[in-house]
Coordinates of C-alpha atoms and ligand atoms in Angstrom, one line a residue:
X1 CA -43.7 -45.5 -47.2
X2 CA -44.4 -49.1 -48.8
X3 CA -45.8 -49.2 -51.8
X4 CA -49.2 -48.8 -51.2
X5 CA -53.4 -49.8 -52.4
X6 CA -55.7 -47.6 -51.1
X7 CA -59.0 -49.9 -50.9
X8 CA -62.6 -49.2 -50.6
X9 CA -63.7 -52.2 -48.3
X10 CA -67.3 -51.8 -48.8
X11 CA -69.9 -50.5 -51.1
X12 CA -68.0 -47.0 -52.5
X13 CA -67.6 -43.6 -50.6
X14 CA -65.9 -45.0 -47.7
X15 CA -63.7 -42.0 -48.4
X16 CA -61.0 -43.5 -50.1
X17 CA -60.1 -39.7 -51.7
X18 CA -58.9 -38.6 -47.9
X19 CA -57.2 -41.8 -47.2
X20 CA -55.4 -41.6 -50.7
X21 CA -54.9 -37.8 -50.8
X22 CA -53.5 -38.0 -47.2
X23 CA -50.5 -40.7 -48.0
X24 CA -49.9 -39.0 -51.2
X25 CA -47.6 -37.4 -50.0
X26 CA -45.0 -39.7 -49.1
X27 CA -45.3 -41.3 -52.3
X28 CA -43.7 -40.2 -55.7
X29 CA -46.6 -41.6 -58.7
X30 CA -50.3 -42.2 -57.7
X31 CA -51.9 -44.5 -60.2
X32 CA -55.3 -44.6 -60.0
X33 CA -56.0 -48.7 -61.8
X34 CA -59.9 -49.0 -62.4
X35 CA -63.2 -47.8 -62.8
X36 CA -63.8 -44.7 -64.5
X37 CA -66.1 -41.8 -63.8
X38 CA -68.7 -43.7 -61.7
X39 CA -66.1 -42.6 -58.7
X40 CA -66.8 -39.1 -56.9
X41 CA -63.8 -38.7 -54.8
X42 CA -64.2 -35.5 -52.1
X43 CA -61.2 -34.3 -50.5
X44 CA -60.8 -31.5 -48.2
X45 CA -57.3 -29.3 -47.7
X46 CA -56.6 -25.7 -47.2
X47 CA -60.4 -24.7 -46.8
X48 CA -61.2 -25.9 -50.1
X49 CA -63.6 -28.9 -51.5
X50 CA -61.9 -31.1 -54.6
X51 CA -64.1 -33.4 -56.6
X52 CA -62.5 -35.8 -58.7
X53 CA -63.9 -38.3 -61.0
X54 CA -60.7 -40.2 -63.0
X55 CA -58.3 -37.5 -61.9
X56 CA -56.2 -39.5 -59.2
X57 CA -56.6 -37.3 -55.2
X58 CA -52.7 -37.1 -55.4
X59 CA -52.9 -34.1 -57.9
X60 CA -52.9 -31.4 -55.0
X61 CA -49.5 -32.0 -54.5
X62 CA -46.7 -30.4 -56.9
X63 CA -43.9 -32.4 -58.2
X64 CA -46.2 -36.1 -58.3
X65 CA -46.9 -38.2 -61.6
X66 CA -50.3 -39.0 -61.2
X67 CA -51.2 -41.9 -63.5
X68 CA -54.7 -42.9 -65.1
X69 CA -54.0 -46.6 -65.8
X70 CA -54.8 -48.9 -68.4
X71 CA -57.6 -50.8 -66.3
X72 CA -59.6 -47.5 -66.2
X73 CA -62.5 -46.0 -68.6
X74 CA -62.7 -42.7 -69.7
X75 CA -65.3 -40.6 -70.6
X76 CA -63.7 -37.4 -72.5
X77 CA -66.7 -35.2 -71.6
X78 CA -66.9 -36.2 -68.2
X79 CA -63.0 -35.7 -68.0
X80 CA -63.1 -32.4 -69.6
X81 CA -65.7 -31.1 -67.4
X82 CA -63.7 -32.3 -64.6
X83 CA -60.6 -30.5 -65.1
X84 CA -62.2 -27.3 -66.0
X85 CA -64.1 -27.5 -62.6
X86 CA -60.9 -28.4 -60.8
X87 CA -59.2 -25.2 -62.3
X88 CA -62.0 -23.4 -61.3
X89 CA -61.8 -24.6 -58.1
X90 CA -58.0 -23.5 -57.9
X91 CA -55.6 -25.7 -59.4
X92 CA -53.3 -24.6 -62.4
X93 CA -53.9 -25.9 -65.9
X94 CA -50.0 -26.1 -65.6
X95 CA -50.1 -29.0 -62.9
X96 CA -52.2 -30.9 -65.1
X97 CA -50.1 -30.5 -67.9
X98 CA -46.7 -31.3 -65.9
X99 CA -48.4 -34.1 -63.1
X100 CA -50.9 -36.0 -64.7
X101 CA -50.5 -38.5 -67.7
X102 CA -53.0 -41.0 -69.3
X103 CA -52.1 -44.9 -70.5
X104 CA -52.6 -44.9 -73.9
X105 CA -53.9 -48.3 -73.1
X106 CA -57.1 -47.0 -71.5
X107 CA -60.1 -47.6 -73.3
X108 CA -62.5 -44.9 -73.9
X109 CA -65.9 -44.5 -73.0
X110 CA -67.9 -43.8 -75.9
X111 CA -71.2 -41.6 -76.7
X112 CA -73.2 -44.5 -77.9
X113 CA -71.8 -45.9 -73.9
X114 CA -73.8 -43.8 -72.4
X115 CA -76.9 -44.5 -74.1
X116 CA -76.3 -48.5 -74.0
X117 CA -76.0 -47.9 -70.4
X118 CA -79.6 -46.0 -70.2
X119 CA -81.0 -48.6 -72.2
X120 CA -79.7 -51.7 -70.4
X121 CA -81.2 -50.0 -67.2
X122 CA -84.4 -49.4 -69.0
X123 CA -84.6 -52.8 -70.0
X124 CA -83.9 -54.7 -66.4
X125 CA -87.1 -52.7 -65.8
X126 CA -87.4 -53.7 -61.4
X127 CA -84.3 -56.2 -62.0
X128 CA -82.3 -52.6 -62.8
X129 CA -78.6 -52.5 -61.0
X130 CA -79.3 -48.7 -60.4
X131 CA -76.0 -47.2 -62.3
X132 CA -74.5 -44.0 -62.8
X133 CA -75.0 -43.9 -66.2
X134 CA -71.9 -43.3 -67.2
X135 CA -71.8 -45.6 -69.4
X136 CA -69.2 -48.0 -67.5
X137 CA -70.8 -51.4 -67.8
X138 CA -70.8 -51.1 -71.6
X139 CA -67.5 -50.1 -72.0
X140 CA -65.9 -52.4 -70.3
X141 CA -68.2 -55.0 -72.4
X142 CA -66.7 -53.8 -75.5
X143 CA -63.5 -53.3 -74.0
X144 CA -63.3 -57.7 -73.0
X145 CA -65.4 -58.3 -76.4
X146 CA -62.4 -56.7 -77.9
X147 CA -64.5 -54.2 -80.2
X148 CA -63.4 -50.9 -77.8
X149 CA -61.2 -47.7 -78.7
X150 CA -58.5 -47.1 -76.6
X151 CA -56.8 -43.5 -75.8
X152 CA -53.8 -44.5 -78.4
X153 CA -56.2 -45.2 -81.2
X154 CA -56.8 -41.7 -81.5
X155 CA -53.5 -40.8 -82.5
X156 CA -53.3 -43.5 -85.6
X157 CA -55.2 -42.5 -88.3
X158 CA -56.0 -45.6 -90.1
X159 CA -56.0 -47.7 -87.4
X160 CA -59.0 -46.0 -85.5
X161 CA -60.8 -45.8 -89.1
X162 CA -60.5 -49.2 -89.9
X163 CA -61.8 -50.5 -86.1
X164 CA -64.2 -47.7 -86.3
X165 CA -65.7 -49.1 -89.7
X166 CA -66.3 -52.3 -87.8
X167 CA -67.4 -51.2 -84.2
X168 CA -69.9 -48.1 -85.6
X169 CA -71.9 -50.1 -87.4
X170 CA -72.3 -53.1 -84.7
X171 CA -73.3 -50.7 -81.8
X172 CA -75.9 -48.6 -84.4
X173 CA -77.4 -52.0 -84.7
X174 CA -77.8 -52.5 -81.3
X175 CA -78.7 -49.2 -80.7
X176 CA -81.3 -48.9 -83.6
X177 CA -82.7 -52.8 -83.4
X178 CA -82.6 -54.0 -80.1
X179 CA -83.4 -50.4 -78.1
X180 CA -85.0 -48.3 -80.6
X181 CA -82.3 -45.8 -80.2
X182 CA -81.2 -43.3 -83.1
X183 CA -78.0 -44.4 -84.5
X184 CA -74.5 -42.1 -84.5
X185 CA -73.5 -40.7 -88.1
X186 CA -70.1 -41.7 -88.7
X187 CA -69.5 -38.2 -89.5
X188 CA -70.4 -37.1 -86.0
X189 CA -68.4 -39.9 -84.3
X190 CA -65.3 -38.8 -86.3
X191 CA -65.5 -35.5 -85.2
X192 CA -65.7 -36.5 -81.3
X193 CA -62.6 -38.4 -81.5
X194 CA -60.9 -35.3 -83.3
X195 CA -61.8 -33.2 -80.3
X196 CA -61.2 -36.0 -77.7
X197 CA -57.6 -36.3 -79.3
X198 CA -57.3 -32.7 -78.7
X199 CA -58.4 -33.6 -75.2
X200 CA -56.2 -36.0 -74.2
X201 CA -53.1 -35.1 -76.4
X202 CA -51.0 -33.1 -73.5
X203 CA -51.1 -36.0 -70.9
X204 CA -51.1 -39.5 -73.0
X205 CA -48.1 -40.5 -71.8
X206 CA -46.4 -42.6 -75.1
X207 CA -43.4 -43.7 -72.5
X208 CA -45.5 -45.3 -69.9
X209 CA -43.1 -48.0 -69.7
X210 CA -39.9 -46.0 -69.0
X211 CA -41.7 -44.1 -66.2
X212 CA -43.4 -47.1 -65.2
X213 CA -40.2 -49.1 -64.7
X214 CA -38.3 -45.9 -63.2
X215 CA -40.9 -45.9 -60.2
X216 CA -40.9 -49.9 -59.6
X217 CA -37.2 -49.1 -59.2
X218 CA -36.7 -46.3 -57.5
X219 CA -40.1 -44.2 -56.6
X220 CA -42.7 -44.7 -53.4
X221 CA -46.3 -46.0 -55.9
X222 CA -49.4 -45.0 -54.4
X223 CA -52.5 -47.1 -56.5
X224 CA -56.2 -45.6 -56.0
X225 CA -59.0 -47.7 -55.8
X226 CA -62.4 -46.7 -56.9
X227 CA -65.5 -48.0 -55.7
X228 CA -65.4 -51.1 -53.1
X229 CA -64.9 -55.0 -52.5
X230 CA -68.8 -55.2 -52.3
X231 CA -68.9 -53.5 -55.8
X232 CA -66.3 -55.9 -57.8
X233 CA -67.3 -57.7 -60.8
X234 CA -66.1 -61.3 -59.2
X235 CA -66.3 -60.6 -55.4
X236 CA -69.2 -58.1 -54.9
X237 CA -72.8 -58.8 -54.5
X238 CA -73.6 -59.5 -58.3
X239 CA -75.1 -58.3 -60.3
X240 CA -75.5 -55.4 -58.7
X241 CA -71.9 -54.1 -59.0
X242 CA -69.9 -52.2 -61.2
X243 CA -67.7 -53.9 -64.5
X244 CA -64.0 -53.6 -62.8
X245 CA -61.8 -55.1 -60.0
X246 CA -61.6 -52.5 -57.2
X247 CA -60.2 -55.1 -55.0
X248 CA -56.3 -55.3 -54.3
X249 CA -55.5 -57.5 -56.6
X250 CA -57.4 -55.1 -59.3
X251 CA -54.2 -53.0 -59.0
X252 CA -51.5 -55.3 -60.5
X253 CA -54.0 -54.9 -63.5
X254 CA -55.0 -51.8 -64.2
X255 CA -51.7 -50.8 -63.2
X256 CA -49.4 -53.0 -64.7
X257 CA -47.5 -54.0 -61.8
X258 CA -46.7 -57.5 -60.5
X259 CA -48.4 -58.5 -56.9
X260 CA -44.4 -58.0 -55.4
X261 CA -44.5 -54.4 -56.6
X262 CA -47.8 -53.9 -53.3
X263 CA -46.6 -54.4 -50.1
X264 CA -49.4 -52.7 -48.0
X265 CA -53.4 -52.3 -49.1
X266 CA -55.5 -49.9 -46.7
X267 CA -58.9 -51.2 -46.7
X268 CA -61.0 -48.1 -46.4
X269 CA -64.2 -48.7 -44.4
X270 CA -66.9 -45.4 -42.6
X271 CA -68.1 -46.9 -39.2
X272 CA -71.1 -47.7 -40.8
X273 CA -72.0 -48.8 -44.2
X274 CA -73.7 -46.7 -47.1
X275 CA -74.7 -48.3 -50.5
X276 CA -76.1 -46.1 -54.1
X277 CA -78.2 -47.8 -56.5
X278 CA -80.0 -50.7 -56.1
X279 CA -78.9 -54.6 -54.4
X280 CA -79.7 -56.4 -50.9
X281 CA -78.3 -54.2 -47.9
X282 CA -78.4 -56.6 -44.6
X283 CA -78.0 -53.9 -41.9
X284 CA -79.7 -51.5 -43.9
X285 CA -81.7 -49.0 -41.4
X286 CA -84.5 -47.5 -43.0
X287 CA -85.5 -45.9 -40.0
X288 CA -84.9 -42.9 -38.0
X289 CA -81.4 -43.7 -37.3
X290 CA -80.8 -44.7 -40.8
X291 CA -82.1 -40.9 -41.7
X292 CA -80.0 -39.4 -38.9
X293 CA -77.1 -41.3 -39.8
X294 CA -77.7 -40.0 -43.4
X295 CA -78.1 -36.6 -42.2
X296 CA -74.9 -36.2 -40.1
X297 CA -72.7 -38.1 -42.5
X298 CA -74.2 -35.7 -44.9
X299 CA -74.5 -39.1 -47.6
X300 CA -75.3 -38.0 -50.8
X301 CA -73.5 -39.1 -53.7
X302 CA -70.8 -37.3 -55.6
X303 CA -71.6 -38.4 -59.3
X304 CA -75.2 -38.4 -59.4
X305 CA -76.2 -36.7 -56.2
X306 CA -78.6 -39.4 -55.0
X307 CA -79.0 -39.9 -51.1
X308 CA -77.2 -43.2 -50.3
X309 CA -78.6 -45.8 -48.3
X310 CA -77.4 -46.4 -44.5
X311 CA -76.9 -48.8 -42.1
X312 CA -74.6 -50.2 -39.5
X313 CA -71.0 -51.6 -39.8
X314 CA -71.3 -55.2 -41.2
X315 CA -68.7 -56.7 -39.7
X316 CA -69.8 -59.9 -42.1
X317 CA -69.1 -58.2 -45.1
X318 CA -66.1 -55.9 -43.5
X319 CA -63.9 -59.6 -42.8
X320 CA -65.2 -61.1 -46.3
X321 CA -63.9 -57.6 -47.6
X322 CA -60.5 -57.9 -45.6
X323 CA -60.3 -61.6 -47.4
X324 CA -61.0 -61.0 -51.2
X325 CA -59.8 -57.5 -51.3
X326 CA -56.4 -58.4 -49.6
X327 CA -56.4 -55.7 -47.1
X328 CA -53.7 -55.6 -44.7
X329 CA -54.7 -52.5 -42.4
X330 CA -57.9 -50.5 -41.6
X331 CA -58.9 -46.7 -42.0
X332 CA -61.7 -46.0 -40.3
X333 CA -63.9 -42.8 -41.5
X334 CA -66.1 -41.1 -40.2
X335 CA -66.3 -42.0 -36.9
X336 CA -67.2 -38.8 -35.6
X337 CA -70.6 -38.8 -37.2
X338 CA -71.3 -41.0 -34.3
X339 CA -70.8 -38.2 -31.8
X340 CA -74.5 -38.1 -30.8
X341 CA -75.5 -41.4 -30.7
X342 CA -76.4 -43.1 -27.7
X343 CA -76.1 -46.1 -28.8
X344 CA -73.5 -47.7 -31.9
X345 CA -74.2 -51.2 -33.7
X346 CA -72.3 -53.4 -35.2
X347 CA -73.2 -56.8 -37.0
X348 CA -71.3 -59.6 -36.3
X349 CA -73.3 -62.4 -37.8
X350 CA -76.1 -63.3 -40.2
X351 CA -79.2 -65.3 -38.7
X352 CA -80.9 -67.6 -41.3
X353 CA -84.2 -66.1 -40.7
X354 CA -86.2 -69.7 -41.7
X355 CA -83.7 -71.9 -39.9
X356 CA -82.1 -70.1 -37.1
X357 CA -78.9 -71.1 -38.0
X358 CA -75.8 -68.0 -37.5
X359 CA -73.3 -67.4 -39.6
X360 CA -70.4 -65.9 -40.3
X361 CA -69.6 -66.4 -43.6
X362 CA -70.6 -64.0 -46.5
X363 CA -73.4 -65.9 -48.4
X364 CA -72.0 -65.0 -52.1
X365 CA -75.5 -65.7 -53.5
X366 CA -77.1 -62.1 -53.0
X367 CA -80.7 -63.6 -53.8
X368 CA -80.0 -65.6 -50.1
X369 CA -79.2 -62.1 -48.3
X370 CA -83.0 -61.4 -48.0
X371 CA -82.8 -65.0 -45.9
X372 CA -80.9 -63.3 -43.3
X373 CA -81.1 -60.5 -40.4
X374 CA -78.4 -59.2 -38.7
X375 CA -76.7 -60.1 -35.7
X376 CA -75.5 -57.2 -33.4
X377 CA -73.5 -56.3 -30.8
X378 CA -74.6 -53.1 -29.2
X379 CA -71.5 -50.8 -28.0
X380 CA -72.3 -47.4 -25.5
X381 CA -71.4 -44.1 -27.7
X382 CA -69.0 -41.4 -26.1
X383 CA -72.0 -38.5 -26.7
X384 CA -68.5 -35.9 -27.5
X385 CA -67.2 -33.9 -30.1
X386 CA -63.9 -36.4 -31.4
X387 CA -63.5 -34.5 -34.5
X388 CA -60.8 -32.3 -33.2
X389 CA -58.7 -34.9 -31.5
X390 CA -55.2 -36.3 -32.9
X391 CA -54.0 -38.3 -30.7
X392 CA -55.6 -42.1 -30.1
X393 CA -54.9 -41.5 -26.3
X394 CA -57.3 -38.7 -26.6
X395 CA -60.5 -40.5 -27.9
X396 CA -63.0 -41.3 -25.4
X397 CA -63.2 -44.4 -23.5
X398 CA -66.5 -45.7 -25.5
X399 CA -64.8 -45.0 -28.5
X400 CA -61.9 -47.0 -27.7
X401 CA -64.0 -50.1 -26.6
X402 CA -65.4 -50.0 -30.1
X403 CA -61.8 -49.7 -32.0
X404 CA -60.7 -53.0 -30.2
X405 CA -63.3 -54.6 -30.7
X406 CA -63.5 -53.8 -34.4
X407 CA -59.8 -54.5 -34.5
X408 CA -60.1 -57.7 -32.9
X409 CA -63.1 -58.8 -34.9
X410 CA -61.4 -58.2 -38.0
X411 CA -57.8 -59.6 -37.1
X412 CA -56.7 -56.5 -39.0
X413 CA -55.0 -53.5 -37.7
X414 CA -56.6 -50.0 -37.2
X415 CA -53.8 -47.7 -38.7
X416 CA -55.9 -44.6 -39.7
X417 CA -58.8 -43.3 -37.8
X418 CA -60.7 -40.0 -39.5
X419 CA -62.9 -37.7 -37.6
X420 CA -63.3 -35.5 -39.9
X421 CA -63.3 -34.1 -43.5
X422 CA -60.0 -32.4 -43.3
X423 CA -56.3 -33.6 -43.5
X424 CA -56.0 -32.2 -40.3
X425 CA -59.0 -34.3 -38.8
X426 CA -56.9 -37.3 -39.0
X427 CA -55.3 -39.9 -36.4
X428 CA -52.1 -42.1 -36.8
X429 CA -52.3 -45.4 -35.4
Ligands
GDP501 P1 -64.7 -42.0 -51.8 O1 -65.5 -42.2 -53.0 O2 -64.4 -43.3 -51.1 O3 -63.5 -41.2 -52.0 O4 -65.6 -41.1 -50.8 P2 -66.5 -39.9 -51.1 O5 -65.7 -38.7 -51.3 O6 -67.5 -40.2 -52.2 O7 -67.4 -39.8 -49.8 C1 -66.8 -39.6 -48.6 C2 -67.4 -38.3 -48.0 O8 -67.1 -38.2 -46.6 C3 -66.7 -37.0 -48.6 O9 -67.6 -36.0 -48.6 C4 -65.6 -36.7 -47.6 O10 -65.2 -35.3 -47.6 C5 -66.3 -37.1 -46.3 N1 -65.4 -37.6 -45.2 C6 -64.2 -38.4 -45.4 N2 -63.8 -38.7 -44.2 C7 -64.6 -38.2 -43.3 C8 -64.7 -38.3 -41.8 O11 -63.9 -38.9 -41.2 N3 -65.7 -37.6 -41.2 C9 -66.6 -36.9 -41.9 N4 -67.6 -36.3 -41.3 N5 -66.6 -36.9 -43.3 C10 -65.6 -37.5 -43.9
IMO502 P1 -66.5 -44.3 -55.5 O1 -65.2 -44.5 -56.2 C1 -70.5 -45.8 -54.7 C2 -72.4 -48.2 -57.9 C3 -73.6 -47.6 -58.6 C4 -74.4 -48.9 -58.9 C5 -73.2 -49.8 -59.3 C6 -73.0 -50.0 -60.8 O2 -66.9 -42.9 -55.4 O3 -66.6 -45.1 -54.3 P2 -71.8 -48.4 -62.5 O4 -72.2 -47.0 -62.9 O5 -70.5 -48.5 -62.0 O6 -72.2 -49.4 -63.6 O7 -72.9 -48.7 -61.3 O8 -72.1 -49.3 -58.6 N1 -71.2 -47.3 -57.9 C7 -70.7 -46.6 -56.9 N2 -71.2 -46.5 -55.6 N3 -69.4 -45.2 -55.1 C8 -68.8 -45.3 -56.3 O9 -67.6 -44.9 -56.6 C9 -69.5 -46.0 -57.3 N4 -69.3 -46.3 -58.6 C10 -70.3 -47.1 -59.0 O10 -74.4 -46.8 -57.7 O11 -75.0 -49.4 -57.7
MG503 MG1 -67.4 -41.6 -53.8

């Protein structure tokens, strides 16, 4: 296998977690490069369900190095929580310990984080981008303002102390005078970051850059997006995104590798679009179809549990998507929660609803998107069960209609299609 990005191509959950999990296993080190735990990443093997939050999907198999990079956040609680869940649900505290290691460069997500995040929420009032709460927006803040803590401050003394003696008071200030917030004791901070060095002390990996230039040499590198194109801080639909580079190009950053070290990004996209939180949704369906496809798809979110929103493939966004996110091939999810339908849509234009005119082009101004309505192409549905078949021979005629279109449409190859849940529910292009 190339070296290999693993891409969501829309707006999160396209089920980047079965795409990555499934090719990590030709590869030797899964970096996972942004984001933090905002993700909920479901994958399905051996009868069991895995959620993972920073904890990259290629930790089910034994002998990988799975990486948490630099360009991620992480929230000690929320990766505690996470690995005791995980070994609840079956995995050894031994494959952690031996498979996965931390940057030391990554910077941490913070108590006061989480409140800041609440706050700033609080404060957009209607205007609110609808987050996770997880405090990611202000840590990255703090993290490009150059006041956060990183994983390796935790293991030098007088360094964290002397930032810590800077940063504390600044964020009780905001906290105290601009929310009304209660402030953080130092005393209670410096505890935290005793126990979060405990945390984190068997996988910060201090050699990063031996292991790191072992795999450019010799190793297959897997990198695991979070989130989607739609959701990136300079491409997505702002300001209702998330504070990191999901796209391609997000990878050579977070994980430290040049653009020659990628030589194939799957864009990840479900055969019809779902979006959490708040922003303009152009084929959004809030009708019955919208409910049914909610239903079927069974769309709630892994993080926060809130239903997403639905609607059909936007094949405006999907080719923007293939642009800015540098997607080379396609995997198509979830296809089979069309097995019912009589009908399938899919937009393949914007019309200006004041002037008439169609486009093509993503409008990168969301404020125009409530301008437009979609444009769609209506394609039969194959009314049968696909989510046992293997083989692309196998789908149904209807179904195939629809791939080369899609194909077409998107001058981008097809090269996974997923029917299903499982590894096993998987077709090879
Ligand atoms: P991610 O954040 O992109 O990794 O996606 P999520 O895990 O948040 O959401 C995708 C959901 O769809 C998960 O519950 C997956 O188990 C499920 N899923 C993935 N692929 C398929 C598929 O092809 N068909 C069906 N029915 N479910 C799928
Ligand atoms: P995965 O990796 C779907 C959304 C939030 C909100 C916006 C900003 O599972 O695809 P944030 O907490 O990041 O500041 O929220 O981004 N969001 C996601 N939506 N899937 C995700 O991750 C998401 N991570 C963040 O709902 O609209
Ligand atoms: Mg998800």
């Amino acid at each position: 296998m190339k070296n290999t990005v693993v891409v969501g191509a829309q707006f999160g959950d396209e089920g980047k977690a079965k795409i990555t999990d499934l090719l990590a296993c030709n590869a030797d080190f899964i970096i996972r490069y942004q984001g933090g735990c905002n993700a909920g990443h479901t994958v399905v093997a051996d009868n069991k369900k895995y959620k993972f939050h920073l904890v990259p999907s290629g930790i089910l198999y034994e002998n990988k190095t799975c990486f948490i990079g630099a360009g991620v956040v992480i929230y000690p609680e929320s990766f505690k929580s996470e690995i005791d869940e995980l070994i609840k649900t079956g995995l050894t505290k031994e494959r952690f310990e031996k498979s996965l290691k931390i940057s030391p460069l990554a910077n941490i997500t913070m108590p006061y984080h989480i409140d800041l995040d609440g706050a700033g929420e609080d404060n957009l009032g209607k205007n609110k981008i609808g987050t996770t709460k997880k405090g990611i927006g202000p840590t990255y803040t703090d993290k490009y303002a150059r006041v956060g803590l990183r994983v390796e401050d935790l293991f030098n003394e007088e360094a964290l102390l002397s930032k810590l003696d800077v940063i504390l008071p600044l964020k009780n200030k905001t906290l105290e005078k601009v929310y009304g917030l209660k402030p953080y004791p130092k005393e209670e901070i410096l505890t935290k970051l005793k126990e979060y060095k405990e945390l984190f002390a068997p996988y910060v990996c201090f050699d990063w850059q031996d292991i790191l230039r072992e795999a450019k040499k010799n190793k297959t590198i897997l990198f695991e997006g979070a989130q989607g194109v739609l959701l990136d801080i300079d491409y997505g639909t702002y300001p209702y995104v998330t504070s990191s580079n999901p796209i391609a190009g997000g990878a050579g950053v977070g994980a430290g590798v040049g653009p020659l070290a990628i030589q194939e990004a799957i864009g990840v996209f479900k055969a019809y679009i779902t979006r959490v939180g708040e922003g303009p949704f152009i084929t959004e369906l809030t009708d019955d179809i919208g409910d049914k496809i909610q239903t079927i798809g069974a769309e709630f979110g892994v993080t926060t549990g809130r239903k997403r929103r639905c609607g059909w493939f936007d094949g405006v966004i999907a080719k923007y998507s293939c642009l800015v996110g540098g997607i080379s091939s396609v995997a198509l999810t979830k296809l089979d929660v069309f097995d019912t339908f009589e009908e399938i849509k899919l937009c393949t234009a914007y019309k200006n609803k004041k002037t008439g005119e169609i486009t093509e082009l993503y409008p990168t101004n969301v404020f125009e998107h409530y301008d437009y309505e979609p444009v769609y192409k209506t394609f039969k549905g194959w009314k049968t069960d696909i989510s046992k078949i293997k083989k692309y021979e196998d789908l149904p005629e209807n179904a195939k209609v629809y791939l080369k279109f899609l194909e077409e449409y998107l001058e981008t190859k097809i090269s996974i299609i997923s029917v299903g849940p499982d590894r096993e529910q998987t077709i090879f292009v």
